[in-house]
Coordinates of C-alpha atoms and ligand atoms in Angstrom, one line a residue:
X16 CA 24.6 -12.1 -23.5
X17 CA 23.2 -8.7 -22.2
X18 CA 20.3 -7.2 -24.0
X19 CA 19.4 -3.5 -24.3
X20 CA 17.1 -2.0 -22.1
X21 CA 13.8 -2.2 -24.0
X22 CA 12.0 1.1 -23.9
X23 CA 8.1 1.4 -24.6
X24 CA 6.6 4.5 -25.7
X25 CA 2.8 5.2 -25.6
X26 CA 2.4 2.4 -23.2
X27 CA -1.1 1.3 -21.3
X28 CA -0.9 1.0 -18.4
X29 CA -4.6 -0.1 -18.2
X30 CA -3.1 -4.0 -17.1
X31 CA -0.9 -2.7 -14.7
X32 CA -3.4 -0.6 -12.1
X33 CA -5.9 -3.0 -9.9
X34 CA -8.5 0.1 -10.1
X35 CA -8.1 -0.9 -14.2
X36 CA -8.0 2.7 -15.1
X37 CA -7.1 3.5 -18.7
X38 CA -3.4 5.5 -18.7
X39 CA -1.2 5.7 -21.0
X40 CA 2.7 6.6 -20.2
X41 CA 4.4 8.7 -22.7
X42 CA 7.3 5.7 -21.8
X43 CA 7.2 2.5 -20.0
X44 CA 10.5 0.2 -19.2
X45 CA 10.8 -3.2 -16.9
X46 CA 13.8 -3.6 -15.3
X47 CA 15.5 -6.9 -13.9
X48 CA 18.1 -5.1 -12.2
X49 CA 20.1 -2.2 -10.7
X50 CA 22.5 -1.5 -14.3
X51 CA 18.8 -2.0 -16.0
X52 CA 17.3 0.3 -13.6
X53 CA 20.4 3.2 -13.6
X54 CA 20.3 3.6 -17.5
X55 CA 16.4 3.8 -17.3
X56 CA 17.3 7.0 -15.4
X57 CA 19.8 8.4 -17.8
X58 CA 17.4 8.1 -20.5
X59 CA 15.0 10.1 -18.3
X60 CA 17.4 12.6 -17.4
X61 CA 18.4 13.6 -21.3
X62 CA 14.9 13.8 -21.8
X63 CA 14.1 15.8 -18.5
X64 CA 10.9 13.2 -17.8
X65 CA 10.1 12.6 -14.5
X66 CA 10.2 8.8 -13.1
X67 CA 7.3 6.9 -11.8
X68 CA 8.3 3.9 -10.0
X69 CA 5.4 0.8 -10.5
X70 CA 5.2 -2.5 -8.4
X71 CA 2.1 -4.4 -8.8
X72 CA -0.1 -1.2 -8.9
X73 CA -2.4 -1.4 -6.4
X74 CA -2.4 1.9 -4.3
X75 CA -2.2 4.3 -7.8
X76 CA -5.3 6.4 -9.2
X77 CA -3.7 7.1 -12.6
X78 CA -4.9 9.8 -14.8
X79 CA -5.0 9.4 -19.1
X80 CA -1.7 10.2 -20.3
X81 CA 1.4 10.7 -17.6
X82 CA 4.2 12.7 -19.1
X83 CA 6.9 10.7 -18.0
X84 CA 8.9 7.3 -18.0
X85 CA 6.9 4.8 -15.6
X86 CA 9.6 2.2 -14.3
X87 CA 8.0 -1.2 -13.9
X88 CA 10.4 -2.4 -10.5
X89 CA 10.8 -6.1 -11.7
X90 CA 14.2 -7.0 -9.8
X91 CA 13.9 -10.6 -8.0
X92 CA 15.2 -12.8 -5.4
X93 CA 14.9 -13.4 -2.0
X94 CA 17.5 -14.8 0.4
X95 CA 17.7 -15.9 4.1
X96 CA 20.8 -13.9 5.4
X97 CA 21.4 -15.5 9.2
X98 CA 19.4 -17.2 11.3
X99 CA 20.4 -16.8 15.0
X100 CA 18.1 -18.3 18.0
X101 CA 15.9 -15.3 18.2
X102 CA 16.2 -14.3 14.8
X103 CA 15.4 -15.0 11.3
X104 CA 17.1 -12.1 8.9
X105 CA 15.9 -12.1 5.2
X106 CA 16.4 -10.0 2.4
X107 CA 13.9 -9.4 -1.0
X108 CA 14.5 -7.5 -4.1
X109 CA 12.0 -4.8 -4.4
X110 CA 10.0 -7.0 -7.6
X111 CA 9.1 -10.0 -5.1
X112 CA 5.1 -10.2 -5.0
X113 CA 5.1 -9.6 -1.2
X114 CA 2.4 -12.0 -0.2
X115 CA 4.7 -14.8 -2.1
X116 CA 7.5 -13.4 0.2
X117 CA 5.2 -14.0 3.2
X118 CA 4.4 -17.3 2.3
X119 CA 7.9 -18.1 1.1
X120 CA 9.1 -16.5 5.0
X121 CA 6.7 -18.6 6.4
X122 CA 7.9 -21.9 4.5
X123 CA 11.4 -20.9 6.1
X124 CA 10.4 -21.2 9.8
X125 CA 10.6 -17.0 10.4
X126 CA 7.6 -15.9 11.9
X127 CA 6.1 -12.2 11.6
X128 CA 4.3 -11.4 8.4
X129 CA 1.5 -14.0 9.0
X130 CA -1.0 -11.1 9.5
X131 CA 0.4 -9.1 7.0
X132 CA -0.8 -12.2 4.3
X133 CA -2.4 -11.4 1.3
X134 CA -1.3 -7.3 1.2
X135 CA -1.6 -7.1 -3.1
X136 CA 1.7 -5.4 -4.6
X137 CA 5.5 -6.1 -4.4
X138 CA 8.2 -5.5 -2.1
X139 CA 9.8 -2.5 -3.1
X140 CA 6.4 -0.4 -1.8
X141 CA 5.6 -2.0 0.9
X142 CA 8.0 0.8 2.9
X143 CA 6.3 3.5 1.0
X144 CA 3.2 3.4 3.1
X145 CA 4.3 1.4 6.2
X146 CA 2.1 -1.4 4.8
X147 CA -0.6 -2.4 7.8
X148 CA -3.4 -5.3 9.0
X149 CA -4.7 -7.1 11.7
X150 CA -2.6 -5.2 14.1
X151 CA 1.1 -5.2 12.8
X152 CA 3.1 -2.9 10.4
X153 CA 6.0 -3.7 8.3
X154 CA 8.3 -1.3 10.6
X155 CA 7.5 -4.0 13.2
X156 CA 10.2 -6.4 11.5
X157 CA 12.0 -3.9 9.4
X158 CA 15.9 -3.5 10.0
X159 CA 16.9 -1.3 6.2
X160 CA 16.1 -0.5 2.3
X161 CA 18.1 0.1 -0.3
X162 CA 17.2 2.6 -2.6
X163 CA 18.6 4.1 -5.7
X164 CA 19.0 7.5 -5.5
X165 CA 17.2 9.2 -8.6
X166 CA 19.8 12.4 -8.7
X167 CA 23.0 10.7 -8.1
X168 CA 21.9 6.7 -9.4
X169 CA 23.8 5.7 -6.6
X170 CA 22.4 2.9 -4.1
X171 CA 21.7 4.4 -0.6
X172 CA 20.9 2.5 2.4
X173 CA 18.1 3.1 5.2
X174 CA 17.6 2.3 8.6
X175 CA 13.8 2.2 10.3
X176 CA 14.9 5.6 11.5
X177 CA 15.7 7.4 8.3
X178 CA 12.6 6.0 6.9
X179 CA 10.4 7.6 9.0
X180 CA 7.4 5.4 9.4
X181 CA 3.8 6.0 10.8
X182 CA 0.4 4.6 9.8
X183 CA 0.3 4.4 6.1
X184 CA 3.5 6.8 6.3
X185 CA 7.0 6.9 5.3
X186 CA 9.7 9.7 4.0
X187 CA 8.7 8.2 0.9
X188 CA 6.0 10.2 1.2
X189 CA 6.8 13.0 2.2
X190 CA 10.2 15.1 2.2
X191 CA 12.0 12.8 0.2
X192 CA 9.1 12.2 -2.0
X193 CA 9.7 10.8 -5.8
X194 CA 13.6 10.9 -4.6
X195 CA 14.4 7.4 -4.4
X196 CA 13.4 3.9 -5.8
X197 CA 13.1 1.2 -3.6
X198 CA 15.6 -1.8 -5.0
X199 CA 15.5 -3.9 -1.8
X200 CA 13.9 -4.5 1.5
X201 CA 16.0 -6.3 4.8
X202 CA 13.4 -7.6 7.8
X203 CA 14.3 -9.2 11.1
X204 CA 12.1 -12.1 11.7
X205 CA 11.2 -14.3 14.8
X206 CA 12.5 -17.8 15.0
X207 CA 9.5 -18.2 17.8
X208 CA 6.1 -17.2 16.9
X209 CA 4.4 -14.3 19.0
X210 CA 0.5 -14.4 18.3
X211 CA -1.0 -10.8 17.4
X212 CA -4.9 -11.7 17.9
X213 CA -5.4 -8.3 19.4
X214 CA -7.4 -7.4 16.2
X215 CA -11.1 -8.8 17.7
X216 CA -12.3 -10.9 14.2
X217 CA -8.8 -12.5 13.9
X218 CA -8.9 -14.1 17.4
X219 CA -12.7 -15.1 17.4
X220 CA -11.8 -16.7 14.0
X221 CA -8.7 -19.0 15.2
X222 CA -10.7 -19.7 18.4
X223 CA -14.1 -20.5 16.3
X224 CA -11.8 -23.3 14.4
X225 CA -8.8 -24.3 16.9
X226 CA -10.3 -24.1 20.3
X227 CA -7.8 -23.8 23.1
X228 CA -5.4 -25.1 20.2
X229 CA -2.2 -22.3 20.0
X230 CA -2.0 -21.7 16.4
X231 CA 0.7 -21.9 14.0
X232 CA 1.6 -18.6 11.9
X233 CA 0.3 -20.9 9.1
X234 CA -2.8 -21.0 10.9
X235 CA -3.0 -17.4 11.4
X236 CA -1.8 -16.7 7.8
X237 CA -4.6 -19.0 6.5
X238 CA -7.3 -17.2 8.7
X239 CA -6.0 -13.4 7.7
X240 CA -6.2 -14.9 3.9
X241 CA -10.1 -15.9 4.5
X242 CA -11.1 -12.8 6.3
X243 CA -9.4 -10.5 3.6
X244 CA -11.1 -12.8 0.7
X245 CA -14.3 -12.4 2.9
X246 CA -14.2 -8.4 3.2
X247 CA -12.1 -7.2 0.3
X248 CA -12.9 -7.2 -3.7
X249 CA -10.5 -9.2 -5.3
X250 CA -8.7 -6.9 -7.9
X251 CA -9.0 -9.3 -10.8
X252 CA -12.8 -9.2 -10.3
X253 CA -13.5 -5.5 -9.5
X254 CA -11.0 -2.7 -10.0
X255 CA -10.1 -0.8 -6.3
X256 CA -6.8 0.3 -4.7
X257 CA -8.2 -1.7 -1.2
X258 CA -8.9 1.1 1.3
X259 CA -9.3 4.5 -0.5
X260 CA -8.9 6.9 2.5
X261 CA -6.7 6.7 6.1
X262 CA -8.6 6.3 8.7
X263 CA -8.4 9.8 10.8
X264 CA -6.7 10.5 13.4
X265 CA -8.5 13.2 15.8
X266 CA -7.7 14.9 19.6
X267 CA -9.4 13.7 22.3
X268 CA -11.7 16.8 22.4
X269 CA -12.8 16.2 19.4
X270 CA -13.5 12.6 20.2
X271 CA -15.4 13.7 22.7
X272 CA -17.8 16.1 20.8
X273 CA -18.1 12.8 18.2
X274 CA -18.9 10.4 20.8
X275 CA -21.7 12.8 22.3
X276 CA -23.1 13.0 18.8
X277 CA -22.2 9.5 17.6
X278 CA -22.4 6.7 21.0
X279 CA -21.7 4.0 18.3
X280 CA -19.1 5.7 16.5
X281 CA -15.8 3.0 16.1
X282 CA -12.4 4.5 17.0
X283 CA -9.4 2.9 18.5
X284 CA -7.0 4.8 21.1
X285 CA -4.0 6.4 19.2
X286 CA -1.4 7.7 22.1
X287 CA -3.1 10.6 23.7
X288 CA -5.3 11.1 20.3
X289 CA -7.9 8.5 18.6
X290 CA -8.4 6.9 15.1
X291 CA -11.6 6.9 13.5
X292 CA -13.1 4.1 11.0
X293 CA -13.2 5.8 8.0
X294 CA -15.5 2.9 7.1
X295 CA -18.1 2.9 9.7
X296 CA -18.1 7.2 8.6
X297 CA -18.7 6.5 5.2
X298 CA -21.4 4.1 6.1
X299 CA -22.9 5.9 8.1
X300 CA -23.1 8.8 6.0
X301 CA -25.4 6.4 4.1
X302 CA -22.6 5.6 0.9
X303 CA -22.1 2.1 1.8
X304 CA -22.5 -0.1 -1.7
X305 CA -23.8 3.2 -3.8
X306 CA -23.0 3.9 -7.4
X307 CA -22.2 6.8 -9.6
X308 CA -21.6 6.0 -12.8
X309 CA -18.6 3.9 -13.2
X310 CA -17.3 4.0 -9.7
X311 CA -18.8 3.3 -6.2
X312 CA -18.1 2.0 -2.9
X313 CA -18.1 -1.8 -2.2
X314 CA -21.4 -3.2 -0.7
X315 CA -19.3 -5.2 2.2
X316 CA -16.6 -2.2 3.0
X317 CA -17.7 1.5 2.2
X318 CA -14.4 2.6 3.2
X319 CA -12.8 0.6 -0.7
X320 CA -13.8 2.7 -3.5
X321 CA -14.7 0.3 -7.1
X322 CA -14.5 0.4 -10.5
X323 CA -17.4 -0.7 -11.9
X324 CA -15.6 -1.3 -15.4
X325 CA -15.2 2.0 -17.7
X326 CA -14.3 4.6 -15.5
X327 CA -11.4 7.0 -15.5
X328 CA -9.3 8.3 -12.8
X329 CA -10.8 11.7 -13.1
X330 CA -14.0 9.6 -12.1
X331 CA -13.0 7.7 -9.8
X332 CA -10.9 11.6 -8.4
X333 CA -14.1 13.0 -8.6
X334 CA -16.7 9.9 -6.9
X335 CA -13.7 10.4 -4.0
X336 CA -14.0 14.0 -3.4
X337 CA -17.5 13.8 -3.2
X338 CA -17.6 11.2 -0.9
X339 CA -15.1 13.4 1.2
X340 CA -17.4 16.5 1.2
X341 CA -20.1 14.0 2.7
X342 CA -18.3 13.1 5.3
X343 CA -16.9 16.3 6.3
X344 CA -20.8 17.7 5.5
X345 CA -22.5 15.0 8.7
X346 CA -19.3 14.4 10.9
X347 CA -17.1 17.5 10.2
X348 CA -14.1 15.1 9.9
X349 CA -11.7 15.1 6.6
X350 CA -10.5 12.1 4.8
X351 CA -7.0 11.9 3.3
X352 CA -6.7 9.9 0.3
X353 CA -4.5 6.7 0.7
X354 CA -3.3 5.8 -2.7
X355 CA -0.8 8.0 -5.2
X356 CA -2.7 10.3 -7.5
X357 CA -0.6 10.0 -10.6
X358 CA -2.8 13.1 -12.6
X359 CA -0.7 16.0 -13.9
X360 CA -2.8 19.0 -13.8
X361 CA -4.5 18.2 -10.2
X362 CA -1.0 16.7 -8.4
X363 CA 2.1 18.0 -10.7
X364 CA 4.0 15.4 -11.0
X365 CA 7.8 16.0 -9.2
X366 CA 11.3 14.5 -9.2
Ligands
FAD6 P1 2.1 0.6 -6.5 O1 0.7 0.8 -6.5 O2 2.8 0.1 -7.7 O3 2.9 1.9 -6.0 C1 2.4 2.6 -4.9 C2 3.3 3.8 -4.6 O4 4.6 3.4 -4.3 C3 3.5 4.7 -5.9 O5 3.7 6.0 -5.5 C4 4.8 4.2 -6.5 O6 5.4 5.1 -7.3 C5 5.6 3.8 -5.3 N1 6.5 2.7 -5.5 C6 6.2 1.4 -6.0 N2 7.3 0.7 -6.0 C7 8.3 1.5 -5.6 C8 9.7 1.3 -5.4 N3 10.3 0.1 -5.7 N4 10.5 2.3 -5.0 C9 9.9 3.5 -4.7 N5 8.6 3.8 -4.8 C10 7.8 2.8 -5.3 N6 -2.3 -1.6 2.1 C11 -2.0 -1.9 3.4 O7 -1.1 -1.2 3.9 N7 -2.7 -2.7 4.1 C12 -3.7 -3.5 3.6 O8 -4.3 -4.3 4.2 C13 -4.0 -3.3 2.2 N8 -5.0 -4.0 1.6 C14 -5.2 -3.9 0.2 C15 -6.2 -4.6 -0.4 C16 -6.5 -4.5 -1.7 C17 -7.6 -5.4 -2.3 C18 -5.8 -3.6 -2.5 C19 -6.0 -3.5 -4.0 C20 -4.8 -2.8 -1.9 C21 -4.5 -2.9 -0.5 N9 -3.5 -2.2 0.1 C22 -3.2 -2.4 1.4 C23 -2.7 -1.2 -0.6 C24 -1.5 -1.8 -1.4 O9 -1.6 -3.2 -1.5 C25 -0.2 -1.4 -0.7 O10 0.0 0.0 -0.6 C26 1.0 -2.0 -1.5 O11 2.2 -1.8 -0.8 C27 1.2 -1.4 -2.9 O12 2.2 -2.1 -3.6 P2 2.3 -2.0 -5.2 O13 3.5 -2.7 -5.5 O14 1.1 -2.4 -5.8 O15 2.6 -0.4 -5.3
EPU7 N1 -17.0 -0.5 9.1 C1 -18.3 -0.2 9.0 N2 -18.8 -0.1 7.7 C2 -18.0 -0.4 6.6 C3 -16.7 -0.7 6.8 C4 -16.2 -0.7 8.1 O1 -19.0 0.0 9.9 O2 -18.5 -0.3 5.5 C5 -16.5 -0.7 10.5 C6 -16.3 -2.1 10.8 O3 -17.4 -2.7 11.3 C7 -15.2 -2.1 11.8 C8 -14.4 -0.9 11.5 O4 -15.2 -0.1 10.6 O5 -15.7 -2.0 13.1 C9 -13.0 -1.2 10.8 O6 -13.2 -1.9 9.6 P1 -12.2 -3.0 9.1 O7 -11.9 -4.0 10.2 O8 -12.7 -3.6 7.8 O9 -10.8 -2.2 8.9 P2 -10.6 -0.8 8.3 O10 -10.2 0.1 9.4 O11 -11.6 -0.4 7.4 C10 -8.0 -1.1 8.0 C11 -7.0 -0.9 6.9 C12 -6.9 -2.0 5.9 C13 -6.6 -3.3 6.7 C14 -7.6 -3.5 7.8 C15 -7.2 -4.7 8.7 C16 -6.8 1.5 6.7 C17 -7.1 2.8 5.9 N3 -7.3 0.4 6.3 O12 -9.3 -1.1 7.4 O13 -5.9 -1.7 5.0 O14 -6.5 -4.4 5.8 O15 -7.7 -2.4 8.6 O16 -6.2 -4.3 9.5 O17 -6.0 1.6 7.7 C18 -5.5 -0.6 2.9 O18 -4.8 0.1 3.5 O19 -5.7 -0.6 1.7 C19 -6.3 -1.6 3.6 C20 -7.2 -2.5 3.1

């Protein structure tokens, strides 16, 4: 039997952001599936509401009230499609917890994701900003999407090149912004594991507890997991969004003029350009582990912005912008925010 789409109004979302912000959506549905998911729309399209697509929440800074129908993405299942000898290809619906899916992938002898463990949120975003750790992206392993076009409610499919990735970047993000949901994700996976230790504290970890021992992707998966539970606050302890700004990317000249300034300054080569540690800048602009208020930076990574317990997005928008200006102020660099600002005056929300 097939039951109505069940549709919330005045809904708190305070449960369903890991910065635990207070928001309220002037409607809130979960759907299971793609019919659940196209008559959400209608009922946002009579009503002329924008749609906010929600996985697990965890790279949002939500305001108090959003005028719109937030569209918890709940659709499951996850399917091994062929396996060939160099080649593992799998499928997941866009509601999967991904680090489930990574574990689940790992369980099915397809290698890849291990250094991608532990990333919080759900499939369906994980193309949004080309999730990224320990040296590998999702485009890496990506082969297509499917995603529901929010104009037509008609499924579309994308290849790596219509998505557009870069570091913490997708079309999702920019020109076909708040266009699309996400309803499915398609990787190609390796039947052979290729270890990526390039990333200095993976390696010395594995080495530290296998010796000369090659490890498995379980092994590597397992020493990701304890770095990340090391480094990171864990969401259902402390409310954050994981890193708060990208780390910059800036011209050789400029590198140059930094490095004169700043011997110890950490940046990685970028092509012909560099990429800065946002951390190590924030840290160094001596906001490592301070407070205002509700919101602060972590004591053990500057770069991860916290909520204390109380604060509001407008805080936590505010705390971020003045950590930006001190940045900019001592190194004359500017941060970009990494997650979504859902706040209707400051970033009008757009189909
Ligand atoms: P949400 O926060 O729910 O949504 C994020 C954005 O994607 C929103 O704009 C939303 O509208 C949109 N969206 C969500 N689902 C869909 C969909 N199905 N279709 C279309 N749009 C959609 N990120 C990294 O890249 N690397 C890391 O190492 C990393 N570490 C983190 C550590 C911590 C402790 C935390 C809290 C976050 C970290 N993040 C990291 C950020 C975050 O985990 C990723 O961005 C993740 O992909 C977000 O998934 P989500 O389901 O929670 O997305
Ligand atoms: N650093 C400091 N002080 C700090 C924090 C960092 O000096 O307070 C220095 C570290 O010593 C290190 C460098 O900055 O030399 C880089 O730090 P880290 O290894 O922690 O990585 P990151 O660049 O801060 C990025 C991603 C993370 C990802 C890790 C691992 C971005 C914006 N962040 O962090 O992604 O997990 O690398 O690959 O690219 C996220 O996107 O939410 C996220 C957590």
């Amino acid at each position: 039997m097939k039951f109505p789409l069940k549709i919330y109004d005045n809904y708190s979302l305070v449960q369903k952001n890991t910065l635990g912000l207070p928001s309220i959506a002037r409607y809130y549905a979960e759907v299971n599936s793609v019919a659940e998911l196209q008559t959400a729309l209608v009922f946002a399209r009579e009503r002329q509401l924008p749609v906010i697509p929600l996985g697990g929440g965890s790279n949002v800074v939500l305001g108090d009230f959003l005028d719109a129908l937030v569209v918890h993405v709940n659709l499951k299942g996850r399917t091994v499609l062929s396996r060939d000898p160099d080649c593992v290809r799998v499928r997941a619906e866009a509601g999967e917890n991904w680090h489930e899916f990574v574990l689940w992938s790992l369980d099915n002898q397809a290698c890849g994701l291990e250094n991608l463990s532990l990333i919080p949120g759900n499939v369906g975003a994980a193309p949004i900003q080309n999730i990224g750790a320990y040296g590998v992206e999702l485009t890496d392993y990506f082969l297509s999407l499917e995603a529901i076009n929010l104009e037509t409610g008609l499924v579309e499919d994308f290849d790596r090149q219509r998505c557009g990735f870069g570091y913490r970047d997708s079309v999702f993000k920019r020109e076909k912004r708040d266009q699309y949901i996400i309803v499915s994700v398609t990787l190609d996976l390796d039947v052979t594991l290729k270890p990526n230790l390039g990333y200095g504290q993976l390696g010395d970890l594995l080495a530290r507890r296998l010796g000369n021992k090659s490890p498995s992707a379980i092994d590597i998966s397992q020493a990701v997991c304890d770095i990340r539970r090391e480094k990171l606050p864990d969401p259902s302890e402390v409310g954050n969004a994981g890193s708060f700004f990208k780390n910059p990317e800036v011209s050789q000249s400029e590198m140059d003029r930094l490095k004169q300034a700043y011997p110890d300054i950490v940046a990685y080569p970028l092509g012909q350009n560099w990429k800065l540690a946002a951390g190590w800048l924030i840290d160094q602009a001596g906001l490592k582990g301070v407070r205002e208020g509700c919101v602060g930076t972590y004591q053990k990574q500057a770069l991860v912005l916290v909520n204390h317990g109380g604060a509001t997005g407008r805080d936590v928008l505010s705390f971020s912008r003045q950590v930006q200006q001190r940045v900019n102020d001592k190194f004359g660099v500017q941060l970009e925010r990494e997650p979504r600002l859902y706040m209707e005056d400051v970033d009008k929300i757009i189909r």
